[in-house]
Short mmCIF file of N, CA and C in Angstrom, two decimals:
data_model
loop_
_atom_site.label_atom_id
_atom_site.label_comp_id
_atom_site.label_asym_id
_atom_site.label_seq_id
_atom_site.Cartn_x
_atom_site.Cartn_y
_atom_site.Cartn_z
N UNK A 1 86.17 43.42 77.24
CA UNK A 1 86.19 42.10 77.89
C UNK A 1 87.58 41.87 78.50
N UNK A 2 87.67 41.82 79.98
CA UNK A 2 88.88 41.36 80.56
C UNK A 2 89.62 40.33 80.08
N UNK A 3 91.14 39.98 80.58
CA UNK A 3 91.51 38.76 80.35
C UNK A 3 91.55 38.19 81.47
N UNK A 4 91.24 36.96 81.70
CA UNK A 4 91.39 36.28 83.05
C UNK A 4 92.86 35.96 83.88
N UNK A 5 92.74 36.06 84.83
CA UNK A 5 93.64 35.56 85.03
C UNK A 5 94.01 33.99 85.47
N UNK A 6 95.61 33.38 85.55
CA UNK A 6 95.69 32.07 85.40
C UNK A 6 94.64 31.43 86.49
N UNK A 7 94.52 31.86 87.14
CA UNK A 7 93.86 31.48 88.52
C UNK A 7 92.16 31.97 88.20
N UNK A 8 91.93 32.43 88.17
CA UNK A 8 90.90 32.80 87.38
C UNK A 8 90.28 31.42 86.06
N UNK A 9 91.30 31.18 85.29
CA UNK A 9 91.14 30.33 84.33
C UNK A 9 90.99 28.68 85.07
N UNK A 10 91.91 28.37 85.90
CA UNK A 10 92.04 27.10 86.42
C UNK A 10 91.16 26.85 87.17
N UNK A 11 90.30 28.21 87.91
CA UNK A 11 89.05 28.12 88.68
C UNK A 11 87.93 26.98 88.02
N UNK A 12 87.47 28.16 86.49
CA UNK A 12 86.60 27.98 85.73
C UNK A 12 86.75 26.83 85.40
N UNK A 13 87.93 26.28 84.72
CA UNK A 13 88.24 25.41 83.79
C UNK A 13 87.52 23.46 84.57
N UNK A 14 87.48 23.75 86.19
CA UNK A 14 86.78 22.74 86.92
C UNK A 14 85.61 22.22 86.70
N UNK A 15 84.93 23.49 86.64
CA UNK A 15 83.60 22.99 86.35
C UNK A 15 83.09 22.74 84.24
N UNK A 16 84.21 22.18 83.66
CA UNK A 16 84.62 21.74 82.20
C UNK A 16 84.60 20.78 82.56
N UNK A 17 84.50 19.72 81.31
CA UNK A 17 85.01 18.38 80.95
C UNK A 17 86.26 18.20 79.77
N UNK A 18 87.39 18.04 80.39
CA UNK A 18 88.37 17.64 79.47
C UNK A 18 88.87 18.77 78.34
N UNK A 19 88.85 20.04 79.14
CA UNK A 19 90.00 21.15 78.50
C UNK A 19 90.86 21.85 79.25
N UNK A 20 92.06 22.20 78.34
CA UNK A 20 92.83 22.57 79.04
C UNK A 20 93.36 23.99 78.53
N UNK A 21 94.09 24.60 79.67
CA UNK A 21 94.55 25.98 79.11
C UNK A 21 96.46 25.62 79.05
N UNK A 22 96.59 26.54 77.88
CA UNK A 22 97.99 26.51 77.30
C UNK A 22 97.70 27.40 76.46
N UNK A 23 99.21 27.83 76.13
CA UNK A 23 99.28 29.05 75.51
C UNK A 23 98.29 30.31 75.05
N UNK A 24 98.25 30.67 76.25
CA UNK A 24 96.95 31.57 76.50
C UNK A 24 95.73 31.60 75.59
N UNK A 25 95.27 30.37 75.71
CA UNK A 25 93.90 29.47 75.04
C UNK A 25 93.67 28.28 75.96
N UNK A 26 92.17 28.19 75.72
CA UNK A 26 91.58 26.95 76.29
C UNK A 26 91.36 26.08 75.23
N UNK A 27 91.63 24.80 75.88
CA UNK A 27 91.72 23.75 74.08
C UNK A 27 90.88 22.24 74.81
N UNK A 28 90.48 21.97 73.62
CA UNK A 28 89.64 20.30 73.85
C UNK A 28 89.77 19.77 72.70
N UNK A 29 89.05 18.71 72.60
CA UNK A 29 89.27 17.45 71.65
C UNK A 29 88.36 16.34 71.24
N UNK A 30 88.07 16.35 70.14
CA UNK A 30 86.72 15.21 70.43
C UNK A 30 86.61 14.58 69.19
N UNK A 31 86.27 13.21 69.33
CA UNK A 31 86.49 12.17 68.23
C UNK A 31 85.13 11.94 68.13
N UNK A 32 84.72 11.64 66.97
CA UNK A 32 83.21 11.24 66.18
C UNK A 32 83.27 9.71 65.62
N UNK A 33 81.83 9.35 65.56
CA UNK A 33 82.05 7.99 64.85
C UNK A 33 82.69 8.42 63.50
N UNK A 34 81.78 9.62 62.75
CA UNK A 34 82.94 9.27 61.51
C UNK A 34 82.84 11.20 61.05
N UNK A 35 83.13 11.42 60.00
CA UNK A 35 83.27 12.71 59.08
C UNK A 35 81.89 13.65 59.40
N UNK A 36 80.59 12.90 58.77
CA UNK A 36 79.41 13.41 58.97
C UNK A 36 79.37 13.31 60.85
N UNK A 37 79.57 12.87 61.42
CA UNK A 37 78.99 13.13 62.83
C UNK A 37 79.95 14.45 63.18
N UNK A 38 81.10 14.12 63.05
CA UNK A 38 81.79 15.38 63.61
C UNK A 38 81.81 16.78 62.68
N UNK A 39 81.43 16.80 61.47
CA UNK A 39 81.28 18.13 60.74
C UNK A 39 79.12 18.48 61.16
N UNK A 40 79.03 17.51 61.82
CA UNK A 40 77.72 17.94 62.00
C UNK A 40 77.74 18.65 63.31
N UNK A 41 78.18 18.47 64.32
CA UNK A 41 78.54 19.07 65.53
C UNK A 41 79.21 20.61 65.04
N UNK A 42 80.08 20.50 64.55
CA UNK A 42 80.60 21.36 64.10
C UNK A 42 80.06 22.86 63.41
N UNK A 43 79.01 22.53 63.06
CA UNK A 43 77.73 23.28 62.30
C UNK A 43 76.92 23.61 63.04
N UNK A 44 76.31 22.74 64.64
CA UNK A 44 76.09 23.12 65.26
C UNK A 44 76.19 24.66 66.14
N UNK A 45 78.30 23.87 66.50
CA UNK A 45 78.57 24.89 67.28
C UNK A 45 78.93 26.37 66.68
N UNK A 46 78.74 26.28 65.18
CA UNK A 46 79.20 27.13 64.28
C UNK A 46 78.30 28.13 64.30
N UNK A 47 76.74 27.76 64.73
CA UNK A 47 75.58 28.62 64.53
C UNK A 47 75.83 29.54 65.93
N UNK A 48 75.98 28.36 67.00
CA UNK A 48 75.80 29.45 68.41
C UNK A 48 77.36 30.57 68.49
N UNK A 49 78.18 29.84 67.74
CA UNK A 49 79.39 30.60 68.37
C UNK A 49 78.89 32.29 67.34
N UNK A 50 78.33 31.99 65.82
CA UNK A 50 77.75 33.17 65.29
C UNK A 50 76.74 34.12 66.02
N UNK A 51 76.16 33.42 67.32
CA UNK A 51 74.94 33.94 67.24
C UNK A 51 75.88 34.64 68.97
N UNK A 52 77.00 34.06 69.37
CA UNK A 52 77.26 34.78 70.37
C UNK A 52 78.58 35.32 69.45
N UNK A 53 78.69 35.89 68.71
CA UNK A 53 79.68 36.34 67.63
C UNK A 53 81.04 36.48 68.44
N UNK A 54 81.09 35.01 68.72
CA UNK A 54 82.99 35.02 69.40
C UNK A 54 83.17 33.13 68.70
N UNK A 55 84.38 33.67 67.82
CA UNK A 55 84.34 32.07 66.92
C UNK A 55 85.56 31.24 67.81
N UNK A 56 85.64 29.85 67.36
CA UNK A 56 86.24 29.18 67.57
C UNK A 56 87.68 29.13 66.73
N UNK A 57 88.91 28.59 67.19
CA UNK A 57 89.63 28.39 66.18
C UNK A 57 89.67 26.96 66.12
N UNK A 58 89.29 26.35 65.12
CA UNK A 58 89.42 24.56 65.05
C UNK A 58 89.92 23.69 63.98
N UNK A 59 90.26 23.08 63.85
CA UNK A 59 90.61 21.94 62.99
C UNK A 59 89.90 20.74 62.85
N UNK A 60 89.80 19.94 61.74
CA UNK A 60 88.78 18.96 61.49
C UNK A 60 89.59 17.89 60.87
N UNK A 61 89.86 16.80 61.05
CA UNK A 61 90.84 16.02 60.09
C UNK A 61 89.59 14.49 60.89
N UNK A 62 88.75 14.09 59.78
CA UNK A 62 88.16 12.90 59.01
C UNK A 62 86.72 13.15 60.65
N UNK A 63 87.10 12.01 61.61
CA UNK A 63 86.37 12.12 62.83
C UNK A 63 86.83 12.91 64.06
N UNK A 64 87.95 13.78 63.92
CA UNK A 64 88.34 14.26 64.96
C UNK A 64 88.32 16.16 64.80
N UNK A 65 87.75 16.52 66.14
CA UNK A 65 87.80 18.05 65.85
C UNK A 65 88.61 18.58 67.01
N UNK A 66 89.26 19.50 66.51
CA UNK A 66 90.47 19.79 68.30
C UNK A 66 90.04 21.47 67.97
N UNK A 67 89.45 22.21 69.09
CA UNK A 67 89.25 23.38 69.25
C UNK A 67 89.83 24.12 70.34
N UNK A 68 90.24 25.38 69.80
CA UNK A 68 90.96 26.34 70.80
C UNK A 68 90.26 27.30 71.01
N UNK A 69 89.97 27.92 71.90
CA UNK A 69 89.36 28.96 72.19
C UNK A 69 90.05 30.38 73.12
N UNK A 70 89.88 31.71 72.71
CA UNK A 70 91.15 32.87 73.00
C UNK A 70 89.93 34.25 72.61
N UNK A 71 90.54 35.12 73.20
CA UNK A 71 89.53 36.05 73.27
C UNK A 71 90.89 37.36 72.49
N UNK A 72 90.68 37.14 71.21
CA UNK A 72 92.08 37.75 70.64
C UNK A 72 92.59 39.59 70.75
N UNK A 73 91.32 40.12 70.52
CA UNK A 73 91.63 41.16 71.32
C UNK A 73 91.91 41.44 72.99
N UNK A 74 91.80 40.56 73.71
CA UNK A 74 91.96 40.91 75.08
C UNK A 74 93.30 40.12 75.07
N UNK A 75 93.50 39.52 73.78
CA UNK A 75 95.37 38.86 74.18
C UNK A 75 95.13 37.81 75.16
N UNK A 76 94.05 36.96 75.26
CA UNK A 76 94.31 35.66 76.23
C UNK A 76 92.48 35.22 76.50
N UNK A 77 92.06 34.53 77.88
CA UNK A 77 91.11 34.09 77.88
C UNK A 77 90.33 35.00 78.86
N UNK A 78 88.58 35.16 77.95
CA UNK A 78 88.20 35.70 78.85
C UNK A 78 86.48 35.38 79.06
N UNK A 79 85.77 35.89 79.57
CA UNK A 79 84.47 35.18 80.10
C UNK A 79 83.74 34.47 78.58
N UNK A 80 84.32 35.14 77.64
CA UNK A 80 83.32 34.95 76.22
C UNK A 80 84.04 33.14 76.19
N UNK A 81 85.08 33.15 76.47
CA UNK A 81 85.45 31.80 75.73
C UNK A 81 84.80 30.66 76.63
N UNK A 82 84.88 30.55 77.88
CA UNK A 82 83.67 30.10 78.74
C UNK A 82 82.36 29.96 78.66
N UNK A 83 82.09 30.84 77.92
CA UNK A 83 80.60 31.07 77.98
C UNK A 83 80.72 29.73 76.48
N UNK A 84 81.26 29.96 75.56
CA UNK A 84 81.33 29.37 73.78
C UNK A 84 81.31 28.02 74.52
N UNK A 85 82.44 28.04 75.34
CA UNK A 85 82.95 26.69 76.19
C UNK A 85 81.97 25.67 76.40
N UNK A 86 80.73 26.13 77.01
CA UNK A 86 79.80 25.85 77.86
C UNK A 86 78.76 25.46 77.23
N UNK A 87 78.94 26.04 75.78
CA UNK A 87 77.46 26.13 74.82
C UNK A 87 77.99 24.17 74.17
N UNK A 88 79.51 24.53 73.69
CA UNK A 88 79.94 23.27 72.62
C UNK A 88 80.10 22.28 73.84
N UNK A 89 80.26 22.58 74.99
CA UNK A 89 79.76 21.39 75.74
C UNK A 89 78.77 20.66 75.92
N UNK A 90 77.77 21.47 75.54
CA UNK A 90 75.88 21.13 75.79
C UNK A 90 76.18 20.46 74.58
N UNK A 91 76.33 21.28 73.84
CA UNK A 91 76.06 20.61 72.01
C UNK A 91 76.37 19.16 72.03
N UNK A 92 77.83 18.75 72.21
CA UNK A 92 78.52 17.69 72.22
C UNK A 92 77.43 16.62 73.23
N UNK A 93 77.04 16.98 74.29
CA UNK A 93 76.33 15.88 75.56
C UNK A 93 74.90 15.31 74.56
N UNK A 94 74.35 16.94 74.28
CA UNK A 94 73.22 16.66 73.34
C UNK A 94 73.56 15.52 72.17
N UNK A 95 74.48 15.22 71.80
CA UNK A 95 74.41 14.92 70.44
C UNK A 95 74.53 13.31 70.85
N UNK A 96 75.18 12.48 72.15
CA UNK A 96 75.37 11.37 72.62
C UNK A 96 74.67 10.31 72.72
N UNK B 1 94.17 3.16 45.43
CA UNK B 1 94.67 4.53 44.81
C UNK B 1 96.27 4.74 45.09
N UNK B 2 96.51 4.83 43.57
CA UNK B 2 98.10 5.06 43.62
C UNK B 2 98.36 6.30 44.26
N UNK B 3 99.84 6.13 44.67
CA UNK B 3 100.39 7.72 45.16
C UNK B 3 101.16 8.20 43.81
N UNK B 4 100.64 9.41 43.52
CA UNK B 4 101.32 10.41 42.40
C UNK B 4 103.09 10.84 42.72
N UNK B 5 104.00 10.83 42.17
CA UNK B 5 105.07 11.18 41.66
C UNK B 5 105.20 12.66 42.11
N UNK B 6 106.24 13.03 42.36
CA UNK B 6 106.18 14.51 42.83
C UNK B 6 106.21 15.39 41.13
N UNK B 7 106.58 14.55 40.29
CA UNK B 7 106.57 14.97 38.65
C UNK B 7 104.42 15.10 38.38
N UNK B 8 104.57 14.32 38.66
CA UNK B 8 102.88 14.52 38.15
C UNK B 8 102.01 14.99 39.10
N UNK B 9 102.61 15.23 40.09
CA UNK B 9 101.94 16.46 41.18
C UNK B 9 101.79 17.90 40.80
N UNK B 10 103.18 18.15 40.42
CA UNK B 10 103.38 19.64 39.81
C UNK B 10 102.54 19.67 38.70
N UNK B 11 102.73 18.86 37.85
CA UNK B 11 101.73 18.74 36.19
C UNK B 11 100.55 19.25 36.73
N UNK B 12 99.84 18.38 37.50
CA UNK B 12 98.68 18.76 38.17
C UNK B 12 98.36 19.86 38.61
N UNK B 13 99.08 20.20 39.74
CA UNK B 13 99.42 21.86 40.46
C UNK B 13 99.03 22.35 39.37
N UNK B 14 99.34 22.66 38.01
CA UNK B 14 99.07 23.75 36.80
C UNK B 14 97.52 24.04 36.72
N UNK B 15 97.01 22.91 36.36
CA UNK B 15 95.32 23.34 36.33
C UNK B 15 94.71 23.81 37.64
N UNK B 16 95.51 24.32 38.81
CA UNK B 16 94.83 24.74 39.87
C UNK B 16 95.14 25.78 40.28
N UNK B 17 94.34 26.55 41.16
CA UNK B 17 95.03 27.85 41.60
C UNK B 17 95.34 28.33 42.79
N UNK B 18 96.93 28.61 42.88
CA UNK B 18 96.68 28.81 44.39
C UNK B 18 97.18 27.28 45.32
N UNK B 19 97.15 26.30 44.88
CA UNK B 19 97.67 25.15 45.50
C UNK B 19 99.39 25.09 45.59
N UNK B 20 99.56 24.45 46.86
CA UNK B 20 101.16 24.05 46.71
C UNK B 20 101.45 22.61 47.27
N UNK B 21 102.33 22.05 46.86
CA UNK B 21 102.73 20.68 47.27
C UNK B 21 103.59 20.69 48.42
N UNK B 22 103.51 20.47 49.36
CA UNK B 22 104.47 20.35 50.71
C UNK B 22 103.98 18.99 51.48
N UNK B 23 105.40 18.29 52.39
CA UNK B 23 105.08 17.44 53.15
C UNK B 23 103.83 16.70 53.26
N UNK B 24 104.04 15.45 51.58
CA UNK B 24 103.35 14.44 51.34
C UNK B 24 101.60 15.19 50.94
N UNK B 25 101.36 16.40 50.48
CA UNK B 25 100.02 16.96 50.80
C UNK B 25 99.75 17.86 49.94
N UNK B 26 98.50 17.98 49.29
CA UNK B 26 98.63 20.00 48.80
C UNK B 26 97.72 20.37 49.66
N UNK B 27 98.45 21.88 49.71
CA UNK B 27 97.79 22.75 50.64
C UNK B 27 97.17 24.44 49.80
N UNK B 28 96.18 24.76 50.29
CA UNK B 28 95.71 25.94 50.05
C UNK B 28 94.63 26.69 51.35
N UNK B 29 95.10 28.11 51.58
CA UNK B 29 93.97 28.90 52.09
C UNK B 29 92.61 29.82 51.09
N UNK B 30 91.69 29.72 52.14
CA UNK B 30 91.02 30.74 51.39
C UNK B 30 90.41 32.18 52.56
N UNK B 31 90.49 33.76 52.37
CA UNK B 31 89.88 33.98 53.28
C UNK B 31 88.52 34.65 53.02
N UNK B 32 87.74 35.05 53.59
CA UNK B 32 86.10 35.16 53.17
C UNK B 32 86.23 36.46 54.14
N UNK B 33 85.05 37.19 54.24
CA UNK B 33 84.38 38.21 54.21
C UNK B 33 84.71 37.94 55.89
N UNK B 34 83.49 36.88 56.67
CA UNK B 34 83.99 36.89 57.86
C UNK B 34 83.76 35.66 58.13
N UNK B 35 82.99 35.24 59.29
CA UNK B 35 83.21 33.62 59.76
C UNK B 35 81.72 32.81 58.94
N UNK B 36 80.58 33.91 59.00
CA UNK B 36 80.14 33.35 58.44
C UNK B 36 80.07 32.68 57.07
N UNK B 37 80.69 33.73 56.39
CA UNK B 37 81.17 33.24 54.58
C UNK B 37 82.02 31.74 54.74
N UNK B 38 82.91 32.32 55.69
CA UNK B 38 83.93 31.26 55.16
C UNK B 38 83.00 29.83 55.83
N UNK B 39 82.84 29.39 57.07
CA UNK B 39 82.16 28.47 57.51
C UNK B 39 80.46 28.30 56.93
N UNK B 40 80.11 28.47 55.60
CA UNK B 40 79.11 28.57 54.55
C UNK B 40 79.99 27.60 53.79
N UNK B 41 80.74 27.69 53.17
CA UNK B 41 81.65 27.51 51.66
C UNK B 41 82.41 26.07 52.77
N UNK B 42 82.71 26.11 53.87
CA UNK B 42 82.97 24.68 54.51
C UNK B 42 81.93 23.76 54.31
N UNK B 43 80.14 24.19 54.52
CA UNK B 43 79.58 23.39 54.85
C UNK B 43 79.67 22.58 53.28
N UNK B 44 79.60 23.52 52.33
CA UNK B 44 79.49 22.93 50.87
C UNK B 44 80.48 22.25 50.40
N UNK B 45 81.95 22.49 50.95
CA UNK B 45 82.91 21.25 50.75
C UNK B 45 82.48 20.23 51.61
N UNK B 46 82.10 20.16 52.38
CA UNK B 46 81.74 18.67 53.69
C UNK B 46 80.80 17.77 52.75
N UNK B 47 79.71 18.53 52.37
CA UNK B 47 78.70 17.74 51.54
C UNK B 47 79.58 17.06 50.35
N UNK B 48 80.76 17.90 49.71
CA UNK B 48 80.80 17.14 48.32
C UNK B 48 81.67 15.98 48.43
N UNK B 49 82.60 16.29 49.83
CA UNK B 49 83.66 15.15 50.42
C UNK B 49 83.29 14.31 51.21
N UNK B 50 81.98 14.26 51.37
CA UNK B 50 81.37 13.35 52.06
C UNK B 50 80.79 12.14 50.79
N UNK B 51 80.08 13.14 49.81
CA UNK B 51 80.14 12.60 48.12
C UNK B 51 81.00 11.33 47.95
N UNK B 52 82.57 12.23 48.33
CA UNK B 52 83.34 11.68 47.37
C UNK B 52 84.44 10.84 48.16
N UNK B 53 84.03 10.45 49.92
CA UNK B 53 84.26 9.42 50.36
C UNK B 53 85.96 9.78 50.85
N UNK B 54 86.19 11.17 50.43
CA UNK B 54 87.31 11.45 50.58
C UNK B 54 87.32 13.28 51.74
N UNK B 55 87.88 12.91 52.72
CA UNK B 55 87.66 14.65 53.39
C UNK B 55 89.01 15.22 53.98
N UNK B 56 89.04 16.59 53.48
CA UNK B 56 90.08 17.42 54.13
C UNK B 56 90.47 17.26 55.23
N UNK B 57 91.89 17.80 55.46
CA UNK B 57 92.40 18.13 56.90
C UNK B 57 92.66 19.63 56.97
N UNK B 58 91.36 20.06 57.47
CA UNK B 58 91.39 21.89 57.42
C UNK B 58 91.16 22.28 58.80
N UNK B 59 91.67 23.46 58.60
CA UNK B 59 91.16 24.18 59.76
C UNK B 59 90.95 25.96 59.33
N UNK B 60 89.99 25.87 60.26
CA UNK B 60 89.08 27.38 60.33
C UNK B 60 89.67 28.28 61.47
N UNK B 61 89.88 29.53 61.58
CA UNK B 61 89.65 30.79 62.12
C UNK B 61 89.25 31.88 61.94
N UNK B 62 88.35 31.90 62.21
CA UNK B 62 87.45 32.78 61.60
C UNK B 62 87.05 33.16 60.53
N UNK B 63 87.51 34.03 59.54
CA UNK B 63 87.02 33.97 58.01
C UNK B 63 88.62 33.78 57.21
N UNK B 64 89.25 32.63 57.68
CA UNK B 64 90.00 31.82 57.01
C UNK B 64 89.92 30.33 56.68
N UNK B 65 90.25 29.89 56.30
CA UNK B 65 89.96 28.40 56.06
C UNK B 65 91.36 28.00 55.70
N UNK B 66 92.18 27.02 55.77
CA UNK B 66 93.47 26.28 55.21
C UNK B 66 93.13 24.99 55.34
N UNK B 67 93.67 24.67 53.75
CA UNK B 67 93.24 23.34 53.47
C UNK B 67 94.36 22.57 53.15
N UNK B 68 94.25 20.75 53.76
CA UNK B 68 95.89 20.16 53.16
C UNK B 68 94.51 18.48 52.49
N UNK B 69 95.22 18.17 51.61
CA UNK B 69 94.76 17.06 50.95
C UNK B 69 95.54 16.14 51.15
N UNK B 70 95.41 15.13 51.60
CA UNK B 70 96.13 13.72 50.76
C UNK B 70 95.71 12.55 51.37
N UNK B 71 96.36 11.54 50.65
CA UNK B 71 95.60 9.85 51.14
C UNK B 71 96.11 8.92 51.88
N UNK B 72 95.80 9.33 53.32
CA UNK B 72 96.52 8.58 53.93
C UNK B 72 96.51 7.21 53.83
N UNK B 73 95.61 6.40 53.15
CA UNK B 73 95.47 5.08 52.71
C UNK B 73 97.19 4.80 51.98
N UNK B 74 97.52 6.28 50.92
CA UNK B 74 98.61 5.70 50.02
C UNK B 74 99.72 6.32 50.70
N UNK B 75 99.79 7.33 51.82
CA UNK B 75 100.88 8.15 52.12
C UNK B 75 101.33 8.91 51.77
N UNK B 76 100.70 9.81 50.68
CA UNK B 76 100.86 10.70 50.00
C UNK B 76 99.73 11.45 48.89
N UNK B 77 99.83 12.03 48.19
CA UNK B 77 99.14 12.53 47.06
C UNK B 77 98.40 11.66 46.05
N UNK B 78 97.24 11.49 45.78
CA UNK B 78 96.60 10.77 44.98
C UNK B 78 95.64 11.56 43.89
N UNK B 79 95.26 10.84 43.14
CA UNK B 79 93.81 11.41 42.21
C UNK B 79 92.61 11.72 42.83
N UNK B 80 92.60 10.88 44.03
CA UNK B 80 91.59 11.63 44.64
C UNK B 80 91.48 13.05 45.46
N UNK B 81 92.66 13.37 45.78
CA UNK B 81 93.17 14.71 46.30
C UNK B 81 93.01 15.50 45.20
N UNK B 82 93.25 15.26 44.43
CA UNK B 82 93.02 16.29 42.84
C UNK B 82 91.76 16.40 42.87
N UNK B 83 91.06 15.66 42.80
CA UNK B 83 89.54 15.37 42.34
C UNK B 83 89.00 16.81 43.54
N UNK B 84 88.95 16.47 44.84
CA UNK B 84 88.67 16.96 46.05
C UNK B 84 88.91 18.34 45.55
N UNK B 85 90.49 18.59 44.73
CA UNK B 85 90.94 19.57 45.02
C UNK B 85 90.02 20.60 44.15
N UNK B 86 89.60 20.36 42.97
CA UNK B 86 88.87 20.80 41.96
C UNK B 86 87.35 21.04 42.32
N UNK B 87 87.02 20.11 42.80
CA UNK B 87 85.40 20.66 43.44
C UNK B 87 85.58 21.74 44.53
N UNK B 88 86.68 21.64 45.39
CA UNK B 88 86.76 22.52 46.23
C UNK B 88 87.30 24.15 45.29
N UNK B 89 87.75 23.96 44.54
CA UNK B 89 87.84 25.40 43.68
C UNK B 89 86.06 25.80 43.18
N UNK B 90 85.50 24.81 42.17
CA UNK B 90 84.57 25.21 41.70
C UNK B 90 83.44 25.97 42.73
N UNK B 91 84.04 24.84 43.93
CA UNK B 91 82.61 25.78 45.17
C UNK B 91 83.09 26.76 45.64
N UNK B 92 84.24 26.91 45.76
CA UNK B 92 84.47 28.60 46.03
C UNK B 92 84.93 29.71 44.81
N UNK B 93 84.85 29.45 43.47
CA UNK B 93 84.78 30.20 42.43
C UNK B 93 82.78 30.17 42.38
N UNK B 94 82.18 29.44 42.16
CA UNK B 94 80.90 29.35 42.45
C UNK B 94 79.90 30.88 43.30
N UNK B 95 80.89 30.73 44.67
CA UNK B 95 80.48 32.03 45.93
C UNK B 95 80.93 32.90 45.62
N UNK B 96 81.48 33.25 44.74
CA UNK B 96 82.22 34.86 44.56
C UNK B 96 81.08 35.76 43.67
#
């Protein structure tokens, strides 16, 4: 799996809602009404990111989940994290 | 809920394993087999801290998990971070 390049990344990153690339990762952010809504999403995206076996790196603190996404053997971002991108985006719209 | 003493933090620390006290918090990792183990043994802490009205500030990468406790209600370390901290041992002594 290639790594993208910056231009490449800033392309993609348009057709997203509200992530950004830094330190060669794509990152977002998302607040829940409370604990159970956002560890439930979370479980969600936990199944597809298994089932496309490229994980997330994330953090969870009460209603808030902040996820990074990096394609660690290719050393930066590449179509897989887009693709994960695209899935926890559906998830998240679905869940509204 | 009172905030604990950095004296009766450590006391505490003894009956646990693997915990350390840093910046207002205890913290511990655990790592698992791969993403699925470890994000399994998350879903079963969510359920018991959802229980217990009290939830981690963790974060996952892949088949790691790092965990920090404390109450931000008191600004520091409480009994309920202990409490948390102990079910969260039993469920991962439990999976082994």
């Amino acid at each position: 799996m290639k790594k993208l390049t910056e231009e490449e990344i800033y392309k993609k990153l348009e057709s997203l809602q509200g992530w950004e690339f830094d330190n060669n990762a794509i990152h977002t952010s998302f607040e829940f009404e409370d604990f159970k809504e956002a560890f439930s999403a979370m479980v969600r995206i936990a199944f597809e990111a298994e089932v496309q076996q490229h994980h997330p790196d994330w953090t969870n603190v009460y209603n808030q989940v902040e996820i990074s996404l990096s394609t660690h053997d290719a050393g930066g971002v590449t179509e897989k994290d887009f693709k994960l991108a695209e899935s926890i985006e559906s998830i998240i719209n679905a869940g509204e």
